[in-house]
């Protein structure tokens, strides 16, 4: 009998070992928590006869015990068991890392159980075993039975082995999940970094000791790829395997690799674009290059330089204008004083002669003529200044009217002949016969003709002045005028200055020829206001020609001059 018992025990032990080996093989195939039910069911079906069981694992995210497998419980019972696990036996075993075996709750007042509304039976025996991995507690396996003494030492040994297998599996599962999460985070970070790198106008290039590109990433590489196709492209389309000379230039690359521990900065142009390069030589003989597309920065720099040049030019113009006005004021102090002194002097002489009864009828006409001439000259100077002020302020208003050209030319001839006689000049008007009237501002047109002819007479002595008129209404809707003289003329470089306010070609000529230096400025503004254009050509020692045209179309109502 004893041999039979021993043989039976040995047979049972071998069976358990075989079953546990098969179960261990099942655990090796488990890849997720859902697959954990299969080996646990095998344990319960093959080795144990248990009515109720629940398997809890610690959820590191929610910080609670989760029931991953159970049998014999309703859904409501399982939900309630999981919600209260940490306050009951599973939580106690998980925290204490010790086995809890209650053979009969009736004999253990501390663990005595009564039937509750959430449970359909009264527990008489319990067994809880911690799920361990080394010294780390990862969960608890609980079994319950309405029968006393339901769990044997064999049950404890089998379940302890299963719990340790589960601990190994769960720890590996957690490690895999943690590794996957880390990999996902790294991949996500890499994607974000790649997006950042691709969105920024920069790139990173690693160069090996031979001078070949071994890594290249970043949006700025597009400049290199456009300039020099890669012999081998990486997944991001960057240059790999090419010589870094395509980036730095061969001479710069050789110097950088020889330097060791040095850095340099340079700019490489690529057509209308530019690449900024910061190069660092490494201790291993290679180099690291940080590239930046600085095309927009270079364009902004060029625009800034252009603006600075414009500002300098504007400053120079403003300074020259200030100097011109200063020269003008100095000249005007003389120009205004001269006719005023004449008027005052002859006026005082006439007053003294009148008081002394010494007036001579033969000489009084000449004195009065000098006074009137000086007064008119003074009025002309003042009118020039006031007219330019009106034009610059936009207050000069055109008054279009029907202009009789024949009468206008007769008046012009009458006004110019005395001036030309004093200068020894011959004055001629060449115009088509019977010119039809035009509609324009007569005062402005008279002023233009008077200014140009007076200016020509001022700089011509013993020569000729000619006013030529061309009727181009039929072909171009214009009336064209040319004022020619055989005076001193001007050099080509001086022609750009003559229309500037307060300016004469040679300031020393002011004392010789007089005037404000405003006549031609006003003339150009008036021609522009009339809708025409004024041009000049001149040859030193030969003479000058001022040509302008005005539209011969009717205008209605007053309009402001363009300023």
Coordinates of C-alpha atoms in Angstrom, one line a residue:
X1 CA 0.0 0.0 0.0
X2 CA 2.8 2.4 0.9
X3 CA 4.5 1.7 -2.5
X4 CA 1.2 2.5 -4.2
X5 CA 0.8 5.7 -2.3
X6 CA 4.4 6.7 -3.1
X7 CA 4.1 5.8 -6.7
X8 CA 0.8 7.8 -7.0
X9 CA 2.4 10.8 -5.4
X10 CA 5.4 10.7 -7.7
X11 CA 3.1 10.4 -10.7
X12 CA 1.0 13.4 -9.5
X13 CA 4.2 15.4 -9.1
X14 CA 5.4 14.6 -12.6
X15 CA 2.1 15.6 -13.9
X16 CA 2.2 18.9 -12.2
X17 CA 5.7 19.5 -13.4
X18 CA 4.6 18.7 -17.0
X19 CA 1.6 21.0 -16.7
X20 CA 3.6 23.8 -15.2
X21 CA 6.2 23.5 -18.0
X22 CA 3.4 23.7 -20.6
X23 CA 2.0 26.7 -18.8
X24 CA 5.4 28.4 -18.7
X25 CA 5.6 27.9 -22.5
X26 CA 2.2 29.6 -22.8
X27 CA 3.5 32.6 -20.8
X28 CA 6.5 32.8 -23.2
X29 CA 4.0 33.4 -26.0
X30 CA 2.0 36.1 -24.2
X31 CA 2.6 39.6 -25.7
X32 CA -0.2 41.6 -24.1
X33 CA -2.4 41.7 -21.0
X34 CA -5.4 40.3 -23.0
X35 CA -3.4 37.2 -23.7
X36 CA -2.6 36.6 -20.0
X37 CA -6.0 34.9 -19.5
X38 CA -5.0 31.8 -21.5
X39 CA -2.2 30.5 -19.2
X40 CA -4.2 31.5 -16.1
X41 CA -7.2 29.6 -17.3
X42 CA -4.9 26.6 -18.0
X43 CA -3.6 26.6 -14.4
X44 CA -7.1 26.7 -13.0
X45 CA -8.5 24.1 -15.4
X46 CA -5.7 21.6 -15.2
X47 CA -4.3 21.9 -11.7
X48 CA -6.8 23.5 -9.5
X49 CA -10.5 23.2 -8.7
X50 CA -11.5 26.7 -7.7
X51 CA -14.9 28.3 -7.8
X52 CA -13.9 32.0 -7.6
X53 CA -10.6 33.7 -8.5
X54 CA -9.4 37.2 -9.4
X55 CA -6.0 38.3 -10.7
X56 CA -4.9 41.9 -10.0
X57 CA -2.0 43.8 -11.5
X58 CA -0.7 47.2 -10.4
X59 CA -1.5 50.0 -13.0
X60 CA 1.4 52.4 -12.7
X61 CA -0.5 55.2 -14.5
X62 CA -3.7 55.2 -12.5
X63 CA -1.9 54.1 -9.3
X64 CA -4.4 51.3 -8.5
X65 CA -4.9 47.6 -8.7
X66 CA -6.7 46.5 -11.9
X67 CA -8.5 43.2 -12.2
X68 CA -7.2 41.7 -15.5
X69 CA -8.7 38.3 -15.1
X70 CA -11.5 36.7 -13.0
X71 CA -13.9 33.8 -12.9
X72 CA -17.0 33.1 -11.0
X73 CA -18.0 36.7 -10.5
X74 CA -20.7 38.8 -12.1
X75 CA -19.7 42.0 -13.9
X76 CA -21.0 44.0 -10.9
X77 CA -19.1 41.9 -8.4
X78 CA -15.9 42.3 -10.5
X79 CA -16.4 46.0 -10.7
X80 CA -16.9 46.3 -7.0
X81 CA -14.0 44.1 -6.2
X82 CA -11.6 46.2 -8.4
X83 CA -12.9 49.5 -6.9
X84 CA -12.2 48.3 -3.3
X85 CA -9.1 46.1 -3.9
X86 CA -6.7 48.4 -2.1
X87 CA -8.8 48.5 1.0
X88 CA -9.3 44.7 1.1
X89 CA -7.1 41.6 1.1
X90 CA -5.6 42.1 -2.4
X91 CA -4.2 45.5 -1.4
X92 CA -2.9 44.1 1.9
X93 CA -1.0 41.3 0.1
X94 CA 0.2 43.6 -2.6
X95 CA 1.6 46.0 0.1
X96 CA 3.0 43.4 2.5
X97 CA 4.4 41.1 -0.2
X98 CA 3.3 38.1 1.8
X99 CA 1.0 35.1 1.2
X100 CA -2.4 35.3 3.0
X101 CA -4.0 31.8 3.5
X102 CA -7.2 31.5 5.5
X103 CA -8.3 27.9 5.7
X104 CA -11.6 28.6 7.4
X105 CA -12.9 32.1 8.1
X106 CA -15.2 30.7 10.8
X107 CA -12.1 29.8 12.9
X108 CA -10.5 33.2 12.3
X109 CA -12.7 36.0 13.8
X110 CA -10.4 38.7 12.3
X111 CA -11.1 37.4 8.8
X112 CA -14.6 36.1 9.3
X113 CA -16.8 36.8 6.3
X114 CA -20.5 37.3 6.0
X115 CA -22.6 37.3 2.9
X116 CA -23.0 40.9 1.5
X117 CA -25.5 42.3 -1.0
X118 CA -22.7 42.4 -3.6
X119 CA -21.8 38.7 -3.2
X120 CA -23.9 35.7 -3.9
X121 CA -22.1 33.4 -1.5
X122 CA -20.4 33.3 1.9
X123 CA -16.6 32.9 1.8
X124 CA -15.2 30.1 4.0
X125 CA -11.6 29.9 2.7
X126 CA -9.3 32.4 1.0
X127 CA -5.8 32.3 -0.6
X128 CA -4.0 35.5 -1.8
X129 CA -0.5 35.3 -3.3
X130 CA 1.6 38.4 -4.3
X131 CA 2.8 38.8 -7.9
X132 CA 6.5 39.4 -7.5
X133 CA 9.4 40.3 -9.7
X134 CA 12.5 40.1 -7.5
X135 CA 11.7 42.4 -4.6
X136 CA 9.1 44.4 -6.5
X137 CA 5.4 43.8 -5.9
X138 CA 3.4 44.0 -9.1
X139 CA 0.0 42.6 -8.1
X140 CA -1.9 39.9 -6.3
X141 CA -3.7 36.6 -7.2
X142 CA -6.8 35.9 -5.0
X143 CA -8.9 32.7 -4.7
X144 CA -12.1 32.2 -2.7
X145 CA -14.3 29.2 -1.9
X146 CA -17.5 28.7 0.0
X147 CA -15.9 25.5 1.3
X148 CA -13.5 25.4 4.3
X149 CA -10.0 24.1 3.8
X150 CA -10.4 24.4 0.0
X151 CA -6.7 25.2 -0.7
X152 CA -3.8 22.8 0.0
X153 CA 0.0 23.3 0.1
X154 CA 0.1 22.1 -3.5
X155 CA -2.3 24.9 -4.4
X156 CA 0.0 27.4 -2.7
X157 CA 3.1 26.1 -4.5
X158 CA 1.5 26.0 -7.9
X159 CA 0.0 29.5 -7.6
X160 CA 3.3 30.9 -6.2
X161 CA 5.1 29.5 -9.3
X162 CA 2.4 31.0 -11.6
X163 CA 2.6 34.3 -9.8
X164 CA 6.3 34.5 -10.3
X165 CA 5.9 33.6 -14.0
X166 CA 3.3 36.4 -14.2
X167 CA 5.7 38.8 -12.4
X168 CA 8.4 38.1 -15.0
X169 CA 5.9 38.5 -17.8
X170 CA 4.4 41.7 -16.4
X171 CA 7.8 43.2 -15.7
X172 CA 8.9 42.4 -19.3
X173 CA 5.6 43.8 -20.6
X174 CA 6.0 47.0 -18.6
X175 CA 9.6 47.4 -19.9
X176 CA 8.5 46.8 -23.4
X177 CA 5.6 49.4 -23.0
X178 CA 8.0 51.8 -21.4
X179 CA 10.5 51.3 -24.2
X180 CA 7.8 51.7 -26.8
X181 CA 6.5 54.8 -25.2
X182 CA 10.1 56.1 -25.1
X183 CA 10.5 55.2 -28.7
X184 CA 7.2 56.9 -29.6
X185 CA 8.3 60.0 -27.7
X186 CA 11.7 60.0 -29.3
X187 CA 10.1 59.5 -32.7
X188 CA 7.6 62.3 -32.0
X189 CA 10.4 64.5 -30.8
X190 CA 12.5 63.7 -33.8
X191 CA 9.5 64.5 -36.1
X192 CA 9.0 67.8 -34.3
X193 CA 12.7 68.6 -34.5
X194 CA 12.7 67.6 -38.2
X195 CA 9.8 69.9 -38.8
X196 CA 11.5 72.7 -36.9
X197 CA 14.8 72.1 -38.8
X198 CA 12.9 72.0 -42.1
X199 CA 11.0 75.1 -41.4
X200 CA 14.0 77.1 -40.3
X201 CA 16.5 78.4 -42.9
X202 CA 19.4 76.4 -41.3
X203 CA 21.1 73.1 -41.7
X204 CA 23.6 70.9 -39.9
X205 CA 26.4 69.2 -41.8
X206 CA 28.9 66.7 -40.3
X207 CA 32.1 66.2 -42.1
X208 CA 34.4 63.2 -41.6
X209 CA 38.2 63.5 -41.4
X210 CA 38.5 62.7 -45.1
X211 CA 36.4 65.8 -45.9
X212 CA 33.2 63.9 -47.0
X213 CA 29.7 64.8 -45.8
X214 CA 28.5 62.0 -43.5
X215 CA 25.3 63.7 -42.2
X216 CA 23.3 66.7 -43.6
X217 CA 19.9 67.9 -42.4
X218 CA 18.0 71.1 -42.8
X219 CA 16.1 73.4 -45.2
X220 CA 19.2 75.4 -46.0
X221 CA 20.6 72.4 -47.9
X222 CA 18.3 73.3 -50.8
X223 CA 20.8 75.9 -51.8
X224 CA 23.5 73.3 -52.0
X225 CA 21.4 70.7 -53.8
X226 CA 20.4 73.4 -56.4
X227 CA 24.1 74.4 -56.9
X228 CA 25.6 70.9 -56.9
X229 CA 23.6 67.6 -57.3
X230 CA 24.3 65.0 -54.6
X231 CA 26.2 61.9 -55.7
X232 CA 24.0 60.0 -53.2
X233 CA 20.9 61.3 -51.6
X234 CA 19.7 60.4 -48.1
X235 CA 16.1 60.0 -47.1
X236 CA 15.6 63.7 -46.6
X237 CA 17.1 64.7 -49.9
X238 CA 20.3 66.0 -48.3
X239 CA 23.9 65.7 -49.6
X240 CA 25.7 62.7 -48.3
X241 CA 29.0 61.2 -49.6
X242 CA 29.9 64.4 -51.4
X243 CA 33.0 66.4 -50.6
X244 CA 32.3 69.2 -48.1
X245 CA 34.2 71.4 -50.6
X246 CA 30.8 72.0 -52.3
X247 CA 29.9 73.9 -49.1
X248 CA 33.1 75.5 -48.0
X249 CA 35.2 75.5 -51.1
X250 CA 38.2 73.1 -51.4
X251 CA 40.8 75.5 -50.0
X252 CA 38.7 76.5 -47.0
X253 CA 37.8 72.8 -46.3
X254 CA 41.5 71.8 -46.3
X255 CA 42.5 74.6 -44.0
X256 CA 39.6 73.8 -41.6
X257 CA 40.5 70.1 -41.4
X258 CA 44.2 70.9 -40.7
X259 CA 43.4 73.5 -38.1
X260 CA 41.9 71.4 -35.3
X261 CA 39.8 73.1 -32.7
X262 CA 39.3 76.3 -34.7
X263 CA 36.2 77.9 -36.1
X264 CA 35.5 80.4 -38.9
X265 CA 32.5 82.2 -40.5
X266 CA 32.0 82.9 -44.1
X267 CA 29.3 83.8 -46.7
X268 CA 28.9 81.9 -50.0
X269 CA 26.8 83.5 -52.7
X270 CA 24.5 81.3 -54.9
X271 CA 23.2 83.6 -57.6
X272 CA 20.8 86.0 -56.0
X273 CA 20.8 84.0 -52.8
X274 CA 23.5 83.6 -50.1
X275 CA 24.5 81.0 -47.5
X276 CA 26.0 81.9 -44.1
X277 CA 28.4 79.2 -42.8
X278 CA 29.8 78.7 -39.3
X279 CA 32.5 76.0 -39.4
X280 CA 34.0 74.2 -36.4
X281 CA 36.9 71.7 -36.7
X282 CA 36.6 68.7 -34.3
X283 CA 39.3 66.9 -32.3
X284 CA 38.7 63.7 -34.3
X285 CA 39.9 65.5 -37.5
X286 CA 36.4 66.1 -38.9
X287 CA 34.3 69.3 -38.9
X288 CA 30.8 70.5 -38.0
X289 CA 29.1 73.1 -40.2
X290 CA 26.1 75.1 -39.3
X291 CA 24.5 76.6 -42.5
X292 CA 21.9 79.4 -42.7
X293 CA 20.1 80.7 -45.6
X294 CA 20.8 84.4 -45.2
X295 CA 19.4 85.4 -48.6
X296 CA 16.7 87.6 -47.2
X297 CA 19.1 89.1 -44.7
X298 CA 21.5 89.9 -47.5
X299 CA 18.7 91.5 -49.5
X300 CA 17.6 93.5 -46.5
X301 CA 21.2 94.6 -46.0
X302 CA 21.5 95.7 -49.6
X303 CA 18.2 97.6 -49.3
X304 CA 19.5 99.2 -46.1
X305 CA 22.7 100.2 -47.8
X306 CA 20.7 101.6 -50.7
X307 CA 18.4 103.5 -48.3
X308 CA 21.5 104.8 -46.5
X309 CA 22.9 106.0 -49.9
X310 CA 19.6 107.7 -50.6
X311 CA 19.6 109.3 -47.2
X312 CA 23.2 110.5 -47.7
X313 CA 22.2 111.9 -51.1
X314 CA 19.1 113.5 -49.6
X315 CA 21.2 114.9 -46.9
X316 CA 23.7 116.3 -49.4
X317 CA 20.9 117.8 -51.4
X318 CA 19.4 119.4 -48.2
X319 CA 22.8 120.7 -47.2
X320 CA 23.4 122.1 -50.7
X321 CA 19.9 123.6 -50.6
X322 CA 20.6 125.3 -47.3
X323 CA 23.9 126.6 -48.7
X324 CA 22.1 127.8 -51.8
X325 CA 19.5 129.7 -49.7
X326 CA 22.3 131.2 -47.7
X327 CA 24.0 132.3 -50.9
X328 CA 20.7 133.6 -52.1
X329 CA 20.1 135.6 -49.0
X330 CA 23.6 137.1 -49.2
X331 CA 23.0 138.0 -52.9
X332 CA 19.5 139.4 -52.2
X333 CA 20.9 141.7 -49.5
X334 CA 22.9 143.3 -52.3
X335 CA 20.3 143.0 -55.1
X336 CA 17.5 144.6 -52.9
X337 CA 19.7 147.3 -51.5
X338 CA 21.0 148.5 -54.9
X339 CA 17.6 149.6 -56.4
X340 CA 16.4 150.8 -53.0
X341 CA 19.5 153.0 -52.6
X342 CA 19.0 154.4 -56.1
X343 CA 15.3 155.1 -55.4
X344 CA 16.1 156.7 -52.0
X345 CA 19.2 158.6 -53.4
X346 CA 17.4 160.2 -56.3
X347 CA 14.3 160.8 -54.2
X348 CA 16.4 162.8 -51.7
X349 CA 18.2 164.7 -54.5
X350 CA 14.8 165.7 -56.0
X351 CA 13.5 166.7 -52.6
X352 CA 16.6 168.8 -51.9
X353 CA 16.4 170.5 -55.3
X354 CA 12.7 171.1 -54.8
X355 CA 13.2 172.7 -51.3
X356 CA 16.1 174.8 -52.7
X357 CA 14.3 175.8 -55.8
X358 CA 16.9 174.2 -57.9
X359 CA 14.7 171.7 -60.0
X360 CA 16.0 171.6 -63.6
X361 CA 13.3 170.6 -66.0
X362 CA 15.9 169.2 -68.4
X363 CA 17.3 166.7 -65.9
X364 CA 14.2 165.8 -63.9
X365 CA 12.9 163.4 -66.5
X366 CA 16.2 161.4 -66.5
X367 CA 16.2 161.2 -62.7
X368 CA 12.5 160.0 -62.6
X369 CA 13.3 157.4 -65.2
X370 CA 16.1 156.0 -63.1
X371 CA 13.8 155.9 -60.1
X372 CA 11.1 154.1 -62.0
X373 CA 13.6 151.7 -63.5
X374 CA 15.0 150.8 -60.1
X375 CA 11.6 150.4 -58.6
X376 CA 10.6 148.0 -61.4
X377 CA 13.8 146.0 -60.9
X378 CA 13.0 145.8 -57.2
X379 CA 9.4 144.8 -57.9
X380 CA 10.7 142.1 -60.3
X381 CA 13.0 140.7 -57.5
X382 CA 10.2 140.6 -55.0
X383 CA 7.8 139.1 -57.5
X384 CA 10.2 136.3 -58.2
X385 CA 10.4 135.4 -54.5
X386 CA 6.6 135.7 -53.9
X387 CA 5.8 133.7 -57.1
X388 CA 8.1 130.8 -56.1
X389 CA 6.6 130.8 -52.6
X390 CA 3.1 130.5 -54.1
X391 CA 4.1 127.7 -56.4
X392 CA 5.8 125.7 -53.7
X393 CA 2.8 126.2 -51.4
X394 CA 0.4 125.1 -54.1
X395 CA -1.5 128.4 -54.0
X396 CA -0.7 129.4 -57.6
X397 CA -4.0 129.1 -59.5
X398 CA -4.2 128.9 -63.3
X399 CA -6.8 131.1 -65.0
X400 CA -7.4 129.7 -68.5
X401 CA -8.7 132.2 -71.0
X402 CA -8.7 132.7 -74.8
X403 CA -5.3 134.1 -75.7
X404 CA -4.7 136.1 -78.9
X405 CA -1.2 135.0 -79.9
X406 CA -0.6 137.8 -82.4
X407 CA -1.3 140.4 -79.7
X408 CA 0.9 138.4 -77.2
X409 CA 3.8 138.4 -79.6
X410 CA 3.4 142.2 -80.2
X411 CA 3.5 142.9 -76.5
X412 CA 6.5 140.7 -76.1
X413 CA 8.4 142.4 -78.9
X414 CA 7.6 145.8 -77.4
X415 CA 8.8 144.8 -74.0
X416 CA 12.1 143.2 -75.2
X417 CA 13.3 145.7 -77.8
X418 CA 14.4 148.4 -75.3
X419 CA 16.3 145.7 -73.3
X420 CA 17.9 144.3 -76.4
X421 CA 19.0 147.8 -77.5
X422 CA 20.8 148.4 -74.2
X423 CA 22.6 145.0 -74.7
X424 CA 23.3 145.6 -78.3
X425 CA 21.3 142.5 -79.3
X426 CA 19.0 141.9 -82.2
X427 CA 15.6 140.4 -81.4
X428 CA 13.5 138.4 -83.9
X429 CA 10.2 136.5 -83.6
X430 CA 9.6 133.8 -86.2
X431 CA 6.0 132.5 -86.1
X432 CA 3.5 131.2 -88.6
X433 CA 1.2 134.0 -90.0
X434 CA -2.4 134.3 -88.7
X435 CA -2.0 132.0 -85.7
X436 CA -5.3 131.0 -84.2
X437 CA -5.9 131.8 -80.6
X438 CA -5.5 129.2 -77.9
X439 CA -7.0 128.6 -74.4
X440 CA -4.4 128.8 -71.7
X441 CA -3.3 130.9 -68.7
X442 CA -2.1 134.1 -70.5
X443 CA -0.3 135.5 -67.4
X444 CA 1.7 132.3 -66.9
X445 CA 2.6 132.1 -70.7
X446 CA 3.7 135.8 -70.7
X447 CA 5.8 135.2 -67.7
X448 CA 7.5 132.1 -69.2
X449 CA 8.3 134.0 -72.4
X450 CA 9.5 137.1 -70.6
X451 CA 11.7 135.1 -68.2
X452 CA 13.4 133.1 -71.0
X453 CA 13.9 136.1 -73.2
X454 CA 15.2 138.3 -70.4
X455 CA 17.5 135.5 -69.3
X456 CA 18.8 135.1 -72.9
X457 CA 19.3 138.9 -73.2
X458 CA 21.1 139.0 -69.8
X459 CA 23.8 136.6 -70.9
X460 CA 24.2 137.9 -74.5
X461 CA 25.9 141.1 -75.6
X462 CA 26.0 142.2 -79.3
X463 CA 24.3 139.1 -80.4
X464 CA 21.0 137.7 -81.5
X465 CA 17.8 136.6 -79.7
X466 CA 15.2 134.6 -81.5
X467 CA 11.7 133.4 -80.5
X468 CA 10.5 130.6 -82.7
X469 CA 6.9 129.4 -82.6
X470 CA 5.7 126.2 -84.2
X471 CA 2.0 125.3 -84.5
X472 CA 1.7 121.6 -83.9
X473 CA -1.9 121.5 -83.0
X474 CA -2.9 119.4 -85.9
X475 CA -0.3 116.7 -85.4
X476 CA 0.3 116.7 -81.6
X477 CA -2.2 119.1 -80.1
X478 CA 0.7 121.3 -79.0
X479 CA 2.1 124.8 -79.4
X480 CA 5.9 124.8 -79.4
X481 CA 8.3 127.6 -78.5
X482 CA 12.1 127.9 -78.8
X483 CA 14.2 130.8 -77.4
X484 CA 17.6 130.9 -79.0
X485 CA 20.5 133.2 -78.1
X486 CA 24.2 133.6 -79.2
X487 CA 25.4 134.3 -75.6
X488 CA 28.0 132.8 -73.4
X489 CA 26.4 129.4 -73.3
X490 CA 26.8 126.7 -70.6
X491 CA 28.8 123.5 -70.1
X492 CA 26.9 120.2 -70.1
X493 CA 27.6 119.7 -66.4
X494 CA 26.0 123.0 -65.6
X495 CA 22.7 122.2 -67.3
X496 CA 21.5 120.1 -64.3
X497 CA 21.8 123.0 -61.9
X498 CA 20.1 125.9 -63.7
X499 CA 16.6 124.9 -62.7
X500 CA 17.4 124.6 -59.0
X501 CA 16.0 127.3 -56.8
X502 CA 18.4 130.0 -55.5
X503 CA 21.1 128.7 -57.8
X504 CA 23.1 130.2 -60.7
X505 CA 25.8 128.3 -62.7
X506 CA 28.5 130.6 -61.3
X507 CA 27.7 132.4 -58.1
X508 CA 30.4 134.9 -59.0
X509 CA 28.3 135.9 -62.0
X510 CA 25.5 137.1 -59.8
X511 CA 27.2 140.4 -59.2
X512 CA 27.9 140.8 -62.9
X513 CA 24.5 139.8 -64.3
X514 CA 22.2 140.3 -61.3
X515 CA 19.0 138.4 -60.5
X516 CA 17.7 136.1 -57.9
X517 CA 18.5 132.8 -59.5
X518 CA 14.8 132.0 -59.3
X519 CA 13.7 132.9 -62.8
X520 CA 14.4 129.6 -64.5
X521 CA 13.0 127.7 -61.5
X522 CA 9.7 129.6 -61.7
X523 CA 9.7 129.2 -65.5
X524 CA 9.9 125.4 -65.3
X525 CA 7.2 125.3 -62.6
X526 CA 4.9 127.4 -64.8
X527 CA 5.5 125.3 -67.9
X528 CA 4.8 122.2 -65.8
X529 CA 1.6 123.9 -64.4
X530 CA 0.5 124.6 -68.0
X531 CA 0.8 120.9 -68.8
X532 CA 3.9 121.2 -70.9
X533 CA 7.6 120.4 -70.6
X534 CA 10.8 122.6 -70.7
X535 CA 14.2 121.5 -72.1
X536 CA 17.5 123.2 -72.6
X537 CA 20.6 122.7 -74.8
X538 CA 23.7 124.9 -74.7
X539 CA 27.3 125.1 -76.0
X540 CA 29.9 127.3 -74.2
X541 CA 30.7 130.4 -76.4
X542 CA 28.0 129.6 -78.9
X543 CA 24.7 130.1 -77.1
X544 CA 21.7 128.4 -75.6
X545 CA 18.3 127.2 -76.7
X546 CA 15.3 126.8 -74.3
X547 CA 12.5 124.9 -75.8
X548 CA 9.1 124.2 -74.3
X549 CA 5.6 123.1 -75.4
X550 CA 2.2 123.6 -74.0
X551 CA -1.1 121.8 -74.9
X552 CA -3.3 123.7 -77.2
X553 CA -6.5 122.1 -75.9
X554 CA -9.2 124.0 -74.2
X555 CA -9.3 124.0 -70.3
X556 CA -12.2 125.2 -68.3
X557 CA -12.2 126.9 -65.0
X558 CA -9.3 127.7 -62.6
X559 CA -7.0 124.9 -61.6
X560 CA -4.0 124.8 -59.1
X561 CA -0.5 124.6 -60.4
X562 CA 1.3 121.3 -60.0
X563 CA 4.0 121.7 -57.4

